Short mmCIF file of C-alpha atoms and ligand atoms in Angstrom, two decimals:
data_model
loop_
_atom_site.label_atom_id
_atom_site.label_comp_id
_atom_site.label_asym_id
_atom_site.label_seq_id
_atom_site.Cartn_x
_atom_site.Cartn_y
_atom_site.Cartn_z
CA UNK A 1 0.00 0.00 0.00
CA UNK A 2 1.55 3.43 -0.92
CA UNK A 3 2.58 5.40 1.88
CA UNK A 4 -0.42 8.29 2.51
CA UNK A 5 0.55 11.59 4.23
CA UNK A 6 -2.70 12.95 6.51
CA UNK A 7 -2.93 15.51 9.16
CA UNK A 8 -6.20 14.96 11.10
CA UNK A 9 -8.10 18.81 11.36
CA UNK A 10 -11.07 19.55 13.69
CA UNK A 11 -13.27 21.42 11.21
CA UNK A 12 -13.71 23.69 13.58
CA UNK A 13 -10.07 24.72 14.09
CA UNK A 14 -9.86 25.48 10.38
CA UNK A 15 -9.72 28.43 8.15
CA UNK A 16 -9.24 28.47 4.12
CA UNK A 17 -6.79 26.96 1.72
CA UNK A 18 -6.98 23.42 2.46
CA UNK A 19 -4.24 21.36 0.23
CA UNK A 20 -5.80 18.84 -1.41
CA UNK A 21 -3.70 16.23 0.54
CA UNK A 22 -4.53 16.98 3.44
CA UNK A 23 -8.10 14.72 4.93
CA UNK A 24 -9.89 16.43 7.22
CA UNK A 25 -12.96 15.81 9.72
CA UNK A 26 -15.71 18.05 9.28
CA UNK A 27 -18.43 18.27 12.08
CA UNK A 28 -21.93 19.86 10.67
CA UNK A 29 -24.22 20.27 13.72
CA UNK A 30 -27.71 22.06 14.54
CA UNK A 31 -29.42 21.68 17.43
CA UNK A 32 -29.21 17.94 19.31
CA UNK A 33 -28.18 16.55 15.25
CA UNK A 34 -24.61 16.46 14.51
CA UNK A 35 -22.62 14.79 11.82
CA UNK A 36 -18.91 13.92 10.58
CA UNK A 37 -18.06 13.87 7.22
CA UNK A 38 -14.16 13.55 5.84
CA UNK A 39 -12.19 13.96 2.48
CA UNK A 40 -11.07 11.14 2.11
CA UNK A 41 -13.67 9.00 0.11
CA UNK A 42 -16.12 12.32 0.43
CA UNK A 43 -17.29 9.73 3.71
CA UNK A 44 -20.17 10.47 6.30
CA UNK A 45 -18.20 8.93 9.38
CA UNK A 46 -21.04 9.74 12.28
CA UNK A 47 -24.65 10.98 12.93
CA UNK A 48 -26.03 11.69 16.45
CA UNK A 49 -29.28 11.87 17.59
CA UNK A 50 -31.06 11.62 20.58
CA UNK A 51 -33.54 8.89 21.26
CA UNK A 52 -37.19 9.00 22.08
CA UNK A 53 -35.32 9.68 25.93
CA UNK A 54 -33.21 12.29 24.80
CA UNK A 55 -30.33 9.86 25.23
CA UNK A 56 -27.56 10.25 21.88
CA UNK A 57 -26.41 7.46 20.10
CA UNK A 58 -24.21 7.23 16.84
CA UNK A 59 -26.63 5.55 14.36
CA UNK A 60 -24.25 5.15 11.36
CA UNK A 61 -21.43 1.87 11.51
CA UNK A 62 -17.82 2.95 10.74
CA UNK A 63 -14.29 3.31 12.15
CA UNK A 64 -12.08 4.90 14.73
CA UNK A 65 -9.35 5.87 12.30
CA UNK A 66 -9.41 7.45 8.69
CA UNK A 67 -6.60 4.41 8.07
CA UNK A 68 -8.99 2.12 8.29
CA UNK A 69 -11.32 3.65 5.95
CA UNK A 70 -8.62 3.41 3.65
CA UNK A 71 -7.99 -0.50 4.19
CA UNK A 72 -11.90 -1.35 4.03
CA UNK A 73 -13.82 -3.55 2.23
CA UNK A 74 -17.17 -2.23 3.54
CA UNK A 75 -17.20 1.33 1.94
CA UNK A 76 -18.78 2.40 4.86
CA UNK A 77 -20.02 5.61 4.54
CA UNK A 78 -18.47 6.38 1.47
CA UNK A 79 -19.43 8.35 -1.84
CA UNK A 80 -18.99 5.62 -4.44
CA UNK A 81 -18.87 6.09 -8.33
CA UNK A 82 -18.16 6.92 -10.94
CA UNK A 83 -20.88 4.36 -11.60
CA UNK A 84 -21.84 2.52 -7.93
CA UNK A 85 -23.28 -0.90 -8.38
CA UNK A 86 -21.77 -3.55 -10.68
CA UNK A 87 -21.09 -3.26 -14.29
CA UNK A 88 -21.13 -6.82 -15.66
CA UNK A 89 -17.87 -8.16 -17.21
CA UNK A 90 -16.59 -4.94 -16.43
CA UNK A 91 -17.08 -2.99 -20.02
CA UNK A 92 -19.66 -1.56 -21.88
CA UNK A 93 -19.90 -0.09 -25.19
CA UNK A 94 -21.41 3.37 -25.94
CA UNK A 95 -21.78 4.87 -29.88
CA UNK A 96 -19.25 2.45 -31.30
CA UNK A 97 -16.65 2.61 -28.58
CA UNK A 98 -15.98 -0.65 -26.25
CA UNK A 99 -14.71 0.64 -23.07
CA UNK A 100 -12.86 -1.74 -20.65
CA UNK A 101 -13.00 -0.54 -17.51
CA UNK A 102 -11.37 -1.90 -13.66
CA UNK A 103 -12.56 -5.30 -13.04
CA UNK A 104 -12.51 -5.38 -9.04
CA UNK A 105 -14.92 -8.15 -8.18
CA UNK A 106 -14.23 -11.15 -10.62
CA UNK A 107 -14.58 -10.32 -13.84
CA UNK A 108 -17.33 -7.32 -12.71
CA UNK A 109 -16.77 -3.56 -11.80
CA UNK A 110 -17.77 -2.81 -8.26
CA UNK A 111 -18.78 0.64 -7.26
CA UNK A 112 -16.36 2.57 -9.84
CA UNK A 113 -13.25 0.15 -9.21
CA UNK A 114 -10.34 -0.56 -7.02
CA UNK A 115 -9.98 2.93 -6.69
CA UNK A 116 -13.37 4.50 -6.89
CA UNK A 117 -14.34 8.29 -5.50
CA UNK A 118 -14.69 6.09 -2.41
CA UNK A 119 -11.04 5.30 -2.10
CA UNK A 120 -9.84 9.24 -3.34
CA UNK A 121 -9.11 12.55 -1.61
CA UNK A 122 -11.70 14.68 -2.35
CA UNK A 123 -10.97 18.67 -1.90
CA UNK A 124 -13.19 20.76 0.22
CA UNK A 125 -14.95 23.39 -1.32
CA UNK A 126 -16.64 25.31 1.34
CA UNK A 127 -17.34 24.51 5.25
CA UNK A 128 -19.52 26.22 7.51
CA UNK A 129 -20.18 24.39 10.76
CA UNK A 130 -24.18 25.15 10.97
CA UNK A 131 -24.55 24.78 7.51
CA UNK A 132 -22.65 22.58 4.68
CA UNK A 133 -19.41 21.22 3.79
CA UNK A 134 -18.94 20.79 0.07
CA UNK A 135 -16.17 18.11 -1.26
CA UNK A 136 -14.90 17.98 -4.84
CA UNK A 137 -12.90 15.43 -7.28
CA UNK A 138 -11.60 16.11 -10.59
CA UNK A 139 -12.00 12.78 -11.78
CA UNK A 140 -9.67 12.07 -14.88
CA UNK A 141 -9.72 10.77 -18.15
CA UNK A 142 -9.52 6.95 -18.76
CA UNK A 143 -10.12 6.88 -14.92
CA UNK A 144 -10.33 3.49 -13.57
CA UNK A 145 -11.59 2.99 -17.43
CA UNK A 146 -14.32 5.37 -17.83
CA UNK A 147 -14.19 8.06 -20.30
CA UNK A 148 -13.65 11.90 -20.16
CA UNK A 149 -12.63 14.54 -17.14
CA UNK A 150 -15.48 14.55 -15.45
CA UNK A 151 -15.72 17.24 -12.34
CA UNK A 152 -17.54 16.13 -9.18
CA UNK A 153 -19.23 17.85 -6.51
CA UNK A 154 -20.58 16.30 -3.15
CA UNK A 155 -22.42 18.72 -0.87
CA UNK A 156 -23.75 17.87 2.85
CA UNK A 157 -26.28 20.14 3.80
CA UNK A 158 -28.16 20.76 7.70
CA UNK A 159 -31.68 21.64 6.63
CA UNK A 160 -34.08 22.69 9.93
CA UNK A 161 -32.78 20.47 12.95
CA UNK A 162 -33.54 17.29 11.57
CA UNK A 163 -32.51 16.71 7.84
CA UNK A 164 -29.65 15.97 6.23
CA UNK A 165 -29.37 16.65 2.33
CA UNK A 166 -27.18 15.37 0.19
CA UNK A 167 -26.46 16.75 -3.36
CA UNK A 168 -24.18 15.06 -5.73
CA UNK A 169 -23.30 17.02 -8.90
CA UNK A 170 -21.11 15.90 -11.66
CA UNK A 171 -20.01 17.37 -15.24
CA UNK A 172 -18.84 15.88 -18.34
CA UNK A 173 -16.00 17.69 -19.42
CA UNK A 174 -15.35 16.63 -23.14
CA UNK A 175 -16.82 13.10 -23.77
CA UNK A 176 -19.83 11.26 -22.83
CA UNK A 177 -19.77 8.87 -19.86
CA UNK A 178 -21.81 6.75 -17.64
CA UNK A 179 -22.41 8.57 -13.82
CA UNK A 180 -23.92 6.81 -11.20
CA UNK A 181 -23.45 8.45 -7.64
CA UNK A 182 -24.40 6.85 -4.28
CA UNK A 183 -23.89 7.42 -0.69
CA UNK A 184 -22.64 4.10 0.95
CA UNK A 185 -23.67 4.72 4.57
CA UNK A 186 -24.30 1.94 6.82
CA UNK A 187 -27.73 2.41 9.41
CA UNK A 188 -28.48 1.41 12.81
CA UNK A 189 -30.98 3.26 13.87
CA UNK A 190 -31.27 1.76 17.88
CA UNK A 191 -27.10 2.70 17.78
CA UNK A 192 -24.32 1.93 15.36
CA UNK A 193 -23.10 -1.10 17.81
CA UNK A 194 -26.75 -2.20 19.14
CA UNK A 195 -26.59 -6.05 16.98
CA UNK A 196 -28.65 -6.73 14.65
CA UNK A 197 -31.31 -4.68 11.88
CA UNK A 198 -33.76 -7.45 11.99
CA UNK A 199 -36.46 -5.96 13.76
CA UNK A 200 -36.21 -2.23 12.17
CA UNK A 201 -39.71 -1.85 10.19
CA UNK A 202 -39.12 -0.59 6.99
CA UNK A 203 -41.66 0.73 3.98
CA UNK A 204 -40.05 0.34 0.67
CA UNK A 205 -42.28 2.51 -2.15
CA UNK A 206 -41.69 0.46 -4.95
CA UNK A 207 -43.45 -2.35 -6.38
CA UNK A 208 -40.94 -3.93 -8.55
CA UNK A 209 -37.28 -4.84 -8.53
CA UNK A 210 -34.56 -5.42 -10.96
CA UNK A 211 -33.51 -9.44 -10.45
CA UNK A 212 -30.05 -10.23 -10.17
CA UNK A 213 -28.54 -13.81 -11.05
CA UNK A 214 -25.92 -15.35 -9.03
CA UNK A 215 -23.28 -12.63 -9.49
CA UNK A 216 -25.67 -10.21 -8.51
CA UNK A 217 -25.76 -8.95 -11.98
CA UNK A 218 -29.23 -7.58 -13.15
CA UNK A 219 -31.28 -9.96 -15.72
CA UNK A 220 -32.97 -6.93 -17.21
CA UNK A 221 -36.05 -7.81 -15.97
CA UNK A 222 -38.73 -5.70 -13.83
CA UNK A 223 -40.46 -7.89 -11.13
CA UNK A 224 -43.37 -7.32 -9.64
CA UNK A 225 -42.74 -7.46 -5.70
CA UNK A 226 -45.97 -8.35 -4.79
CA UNK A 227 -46.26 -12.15 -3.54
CA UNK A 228 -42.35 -12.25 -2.18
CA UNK A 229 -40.23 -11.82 0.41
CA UNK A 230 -39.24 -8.38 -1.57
CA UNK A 231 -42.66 -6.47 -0.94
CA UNK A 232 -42.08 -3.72 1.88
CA UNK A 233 -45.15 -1.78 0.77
CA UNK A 234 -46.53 -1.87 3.75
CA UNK A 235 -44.13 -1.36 6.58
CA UNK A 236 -42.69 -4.82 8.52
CA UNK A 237 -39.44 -6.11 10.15
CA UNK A 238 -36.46 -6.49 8.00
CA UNK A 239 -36.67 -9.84 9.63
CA UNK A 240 -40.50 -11.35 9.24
CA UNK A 241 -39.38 -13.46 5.68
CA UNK A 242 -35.66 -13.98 5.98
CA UNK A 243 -36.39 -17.72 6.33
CA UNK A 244 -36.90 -17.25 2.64
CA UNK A 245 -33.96 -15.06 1.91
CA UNK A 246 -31.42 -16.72 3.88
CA UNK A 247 -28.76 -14.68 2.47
CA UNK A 248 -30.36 -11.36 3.61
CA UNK A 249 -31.27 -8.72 1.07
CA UNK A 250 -28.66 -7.20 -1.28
CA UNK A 251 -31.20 -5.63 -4.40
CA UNK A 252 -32.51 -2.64 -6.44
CA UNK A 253 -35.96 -1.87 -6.29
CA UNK A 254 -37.94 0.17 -9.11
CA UNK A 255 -39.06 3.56 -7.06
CA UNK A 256 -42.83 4.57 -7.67
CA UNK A 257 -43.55 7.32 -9.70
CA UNK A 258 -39.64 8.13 -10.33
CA UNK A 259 -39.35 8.87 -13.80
CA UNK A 260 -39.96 12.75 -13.78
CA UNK A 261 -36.60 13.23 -11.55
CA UNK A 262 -38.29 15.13 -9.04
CA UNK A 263 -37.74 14.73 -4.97
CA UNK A 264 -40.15 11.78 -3.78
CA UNK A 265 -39.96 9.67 -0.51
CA UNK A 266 -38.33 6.18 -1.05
CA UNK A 267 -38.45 4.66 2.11
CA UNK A 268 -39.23 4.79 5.90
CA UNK A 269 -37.16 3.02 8.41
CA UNK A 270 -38.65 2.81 12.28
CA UNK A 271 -36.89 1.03 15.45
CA UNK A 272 -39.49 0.90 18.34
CA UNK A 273 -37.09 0.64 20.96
CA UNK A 274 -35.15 3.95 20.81
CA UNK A 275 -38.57 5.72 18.91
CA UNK A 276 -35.98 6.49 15.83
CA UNK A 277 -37.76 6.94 12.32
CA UNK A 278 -35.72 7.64 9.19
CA UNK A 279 -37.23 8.93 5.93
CA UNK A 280 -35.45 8.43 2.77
CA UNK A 281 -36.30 10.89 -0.02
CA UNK A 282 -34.40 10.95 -3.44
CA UNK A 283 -34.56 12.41 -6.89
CA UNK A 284 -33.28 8.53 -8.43
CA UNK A 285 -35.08 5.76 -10.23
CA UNK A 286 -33.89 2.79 -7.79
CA UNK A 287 -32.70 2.06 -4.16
CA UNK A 288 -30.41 -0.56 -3.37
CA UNK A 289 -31.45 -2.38 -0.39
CA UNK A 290 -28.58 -4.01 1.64
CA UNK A 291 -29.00 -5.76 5.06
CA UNK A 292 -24.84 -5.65 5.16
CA UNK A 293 -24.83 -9.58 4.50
CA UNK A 294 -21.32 -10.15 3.50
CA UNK A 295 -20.10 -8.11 7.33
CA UNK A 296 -18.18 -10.64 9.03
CA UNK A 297 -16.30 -9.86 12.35
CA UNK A 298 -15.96 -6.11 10.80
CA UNK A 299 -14.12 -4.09 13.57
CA UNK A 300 -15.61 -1.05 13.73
CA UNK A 301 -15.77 2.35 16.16
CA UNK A 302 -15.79 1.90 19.99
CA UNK A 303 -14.23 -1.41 20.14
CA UNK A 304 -17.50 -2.65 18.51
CA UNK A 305 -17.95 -5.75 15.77
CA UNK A 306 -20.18 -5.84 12.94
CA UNK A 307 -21.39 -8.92 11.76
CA UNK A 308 -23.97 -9.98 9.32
CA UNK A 309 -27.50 -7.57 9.39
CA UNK A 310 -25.31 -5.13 11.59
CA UNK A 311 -26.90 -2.77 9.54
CA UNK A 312 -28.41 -0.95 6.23
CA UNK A 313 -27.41 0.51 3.53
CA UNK A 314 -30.29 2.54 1.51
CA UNK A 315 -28.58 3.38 -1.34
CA UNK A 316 -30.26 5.88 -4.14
CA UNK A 317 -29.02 5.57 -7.22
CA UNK A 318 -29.79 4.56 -11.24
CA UNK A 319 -30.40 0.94 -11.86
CA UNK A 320 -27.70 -1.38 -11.38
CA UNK A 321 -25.59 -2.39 -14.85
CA UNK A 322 -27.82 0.32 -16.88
CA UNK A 323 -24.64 0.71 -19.44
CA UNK A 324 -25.20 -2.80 -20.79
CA UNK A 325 -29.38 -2.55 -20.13
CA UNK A 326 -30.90 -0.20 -22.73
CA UNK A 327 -34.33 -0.80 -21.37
CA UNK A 328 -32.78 0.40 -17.83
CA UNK A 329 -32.82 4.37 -17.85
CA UNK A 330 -29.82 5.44 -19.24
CA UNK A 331 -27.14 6.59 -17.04
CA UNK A 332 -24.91 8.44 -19.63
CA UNK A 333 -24.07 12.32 -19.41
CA UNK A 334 -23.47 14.21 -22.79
CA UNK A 335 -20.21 16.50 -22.68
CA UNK A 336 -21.02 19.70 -21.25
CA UNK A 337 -24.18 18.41 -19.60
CA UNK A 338 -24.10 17.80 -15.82
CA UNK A 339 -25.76 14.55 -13.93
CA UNK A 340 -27.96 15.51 -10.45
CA UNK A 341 -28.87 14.04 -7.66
CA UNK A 342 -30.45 14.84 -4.52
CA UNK A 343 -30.90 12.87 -0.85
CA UNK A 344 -32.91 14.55 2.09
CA UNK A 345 -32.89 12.15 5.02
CA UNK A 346 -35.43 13.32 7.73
CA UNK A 347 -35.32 12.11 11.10
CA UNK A 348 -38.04 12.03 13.73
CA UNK A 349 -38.43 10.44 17.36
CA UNK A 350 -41.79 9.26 19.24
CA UNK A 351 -42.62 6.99 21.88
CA UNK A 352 -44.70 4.01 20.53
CA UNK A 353 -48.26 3.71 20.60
C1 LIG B 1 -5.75 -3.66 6.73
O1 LIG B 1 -6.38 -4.86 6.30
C2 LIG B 1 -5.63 -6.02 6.53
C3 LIG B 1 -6.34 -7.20 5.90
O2 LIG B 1 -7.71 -7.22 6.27
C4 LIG B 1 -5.40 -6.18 8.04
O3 LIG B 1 -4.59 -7.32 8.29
C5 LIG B 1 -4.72 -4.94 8.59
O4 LIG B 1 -4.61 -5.02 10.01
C6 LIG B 1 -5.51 -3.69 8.23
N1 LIG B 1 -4.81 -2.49 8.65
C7 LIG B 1 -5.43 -1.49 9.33
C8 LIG B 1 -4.61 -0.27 9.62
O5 LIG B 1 -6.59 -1.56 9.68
C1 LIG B 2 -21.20 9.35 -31.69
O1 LIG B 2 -20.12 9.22 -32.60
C2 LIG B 2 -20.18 10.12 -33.69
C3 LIG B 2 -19.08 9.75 -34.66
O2 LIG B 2 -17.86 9.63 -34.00
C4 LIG B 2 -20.05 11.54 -33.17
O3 LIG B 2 -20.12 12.47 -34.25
C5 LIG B 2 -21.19 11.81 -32.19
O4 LIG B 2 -21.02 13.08 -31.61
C6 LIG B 2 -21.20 10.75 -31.10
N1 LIG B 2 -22.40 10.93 -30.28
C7 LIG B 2 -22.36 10.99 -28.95
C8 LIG B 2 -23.68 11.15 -28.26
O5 LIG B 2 -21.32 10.90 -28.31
C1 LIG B 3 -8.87 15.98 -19.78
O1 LIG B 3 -8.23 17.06 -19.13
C2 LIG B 3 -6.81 17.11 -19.36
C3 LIG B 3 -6.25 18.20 -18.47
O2 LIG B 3 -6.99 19.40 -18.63
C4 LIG B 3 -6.56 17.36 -20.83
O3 LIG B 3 -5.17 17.36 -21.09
C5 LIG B 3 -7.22 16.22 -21.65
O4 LIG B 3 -7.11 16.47 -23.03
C6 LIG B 3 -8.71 16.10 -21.28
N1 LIG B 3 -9.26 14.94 -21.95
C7 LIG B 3 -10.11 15.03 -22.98
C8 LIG B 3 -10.64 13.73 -23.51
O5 LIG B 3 -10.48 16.10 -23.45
C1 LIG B 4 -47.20 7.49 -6.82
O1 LIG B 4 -48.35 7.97 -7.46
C2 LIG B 4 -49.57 7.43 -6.94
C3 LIG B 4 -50.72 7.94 -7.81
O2 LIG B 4 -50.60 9.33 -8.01
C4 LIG B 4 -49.71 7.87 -5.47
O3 LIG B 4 -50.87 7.32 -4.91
C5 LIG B 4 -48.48 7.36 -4.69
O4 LIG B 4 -48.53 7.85 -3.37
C6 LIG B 4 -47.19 7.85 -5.35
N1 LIG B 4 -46.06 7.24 -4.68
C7 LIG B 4 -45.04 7.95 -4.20
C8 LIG B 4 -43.95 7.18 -3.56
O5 LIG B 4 -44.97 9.18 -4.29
#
């Protein structure tokens, strides 16, 4: 591994000019919210909120130590592109032009690569402590495989005392290429080291998914939900029909109404026990549900140790492998045009009925 310079800086001990360098911890905080964010991999490291006791708890699984972000396997937390989600037989071919890109899971392309935006020192734009931070990349040419400069900005925004935005921007510079953006964060809502997910309730608005075979590489079909251990319409446990996924859930569903691009509620994740509710809105087609299957003795923040359904990942994004799915929508950004997208989280507490 190639020998990494880094000078931890409070945010809040910091003025302009950062070098690009240099990674950083960022604290954004309002009222009894705040958050963490760093550089490196554009990462949200921590949120902390009280419970329905007014007790805080760190709902969001990660590390002690920005060198372990950089030797993870997890991308906890992380900003991953420049297409998240696997690209089959990592290539694709756009107007004539075959385009080989990293191949970092078997033959396949996982979120952007070996060395994705998740794995990259981002530079920080702006900071204001009650307000934003703002990270960018100037991602290159033939990066990781993918065509044309392509100039990325990640913004983390308080809104009111209990929402978090995210807005991910991203220009093509000279040539067309695929952009895919997603926020990587891992959820516990009753405390990042409270066990397992299993008996969050969650409410999925979508009625369809995109089936994956055994690579978890899309067919290209559309699914109806409705009849399986996929349908979350109406709010249960994460847990009720695992004894018919036994591998947990790892899948994109089809968002209602999500063609027109505009902001619409995704999901809606509750844990009774500390009154925690999570809502999930998004400008993107599809959500990638993940009930962090693959986390096996994962040491994490606090002395704690993530295993299997130690948490969630809620991932917004395009569909899966749209580059080599032209029924799919398309995920490719015309030079000079710019790709969008938009996250609010909003976070409420009650006591249960
Ligand atoms: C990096 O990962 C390797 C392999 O999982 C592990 O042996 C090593 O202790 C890790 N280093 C750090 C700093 O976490
Ligand atoms: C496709 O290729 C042609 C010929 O090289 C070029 O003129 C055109 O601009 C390309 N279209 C796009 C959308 O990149
Ligand atoms: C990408 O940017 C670099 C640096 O500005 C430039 O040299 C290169 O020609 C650009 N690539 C393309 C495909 O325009
Ligand atoms: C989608 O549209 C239908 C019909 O207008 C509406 O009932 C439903 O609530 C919408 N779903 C979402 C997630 O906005």
């Amino acid at each position: 591994m190639l020998q990494v310079w880094f000078v931890f800086v409070l945010g809040f001990l910091f003025s302009a000019n950062i070098q690009a360098e240099e990674i950083g911890i960022y604290e954004l905080q309002r009222g009894d919210l705040s958050a963490t964010f760093t550089n490196y991999g554009a990462t949200m490291l921590s949120l902390i909120l009280p419970d329905k006791n007014g007790k805080l708890d760190d709902i969001v699984l990660g590390y002690d130590t920005i060198e372990e972000y950089m030797n993870d396997t997890t991308y906890f937390g992380a900003i991953v592109g420049r297409v998240a989600n696997r690209i089959a037989g990592a290539q694709f071919t756009f107007n004539g032009t075959h385009y080989n890109l990293d191949a970092n899971e078997g033959s396949n392309m996982l979120h952007g690569g070996s060395k994705g935006f998740g794995e990259v020192i981002w530079s920080v734009q702006s900071y204001q402590e009650d307000s934003h931070v703002s990270f960018t990349y100037n991602s290159f040419d033939g990066e990781e495989g993918f065509p044309g400069n392509l100039s990325v900005i990640v913004t983390y925004m308080l809104i009111d005392s209990n929402k978090l935005g995210v807005r991910m921007e991203a220009k093509a510079l000279d040539k067309a290429t695929p952009v895919n953006l997603a926020l990587h964060t891992y959820w516990n809502l009753a405390g990042h080291n409270r066990g397992d997910i299993l008996s969050h309730e969650i409410q999925i608005l979508a009625d369809s998914i995109t089936p994956v075979d055994e690579a978890l590489i899309p067919t290209g079909q559309i699914k109806p939900v409705n009849g399986t251990p996929y349908d979350f319409l109406a709010p249960r446990t994460i847990g009720s029909m695992l004894d018919q996924l036994p591998d947990g859930y790892d899948i994109n569903y089809v968002l209602q109404n999500n063609s027109l691009g505009r902001l619409q509620k995704a999901v809606q994740v509750h844990e009774c026990v500390s009154g925690r509710t999570m809502e999930l809105w998004t400008t993107k087609p599809g959500l990638q549900f993940y009930t962090s299957n693959q986390l096996v003795e994962e040491k994490g923040k606090d002395g704690s140790v993530y295993r299997k359904y130690a948490g969630i990942a809620l991932e917004t994004q395009g569909f899966p492998d749209s580059v080599n799915h032209p029924n799919f929508p398309s995920q490719m950004v015309m030079p000079g045009e710019s790709y969008q997208h938009v996250m609010v989280y909003r976070f409420t507490t009650k006591k249960n009925n």
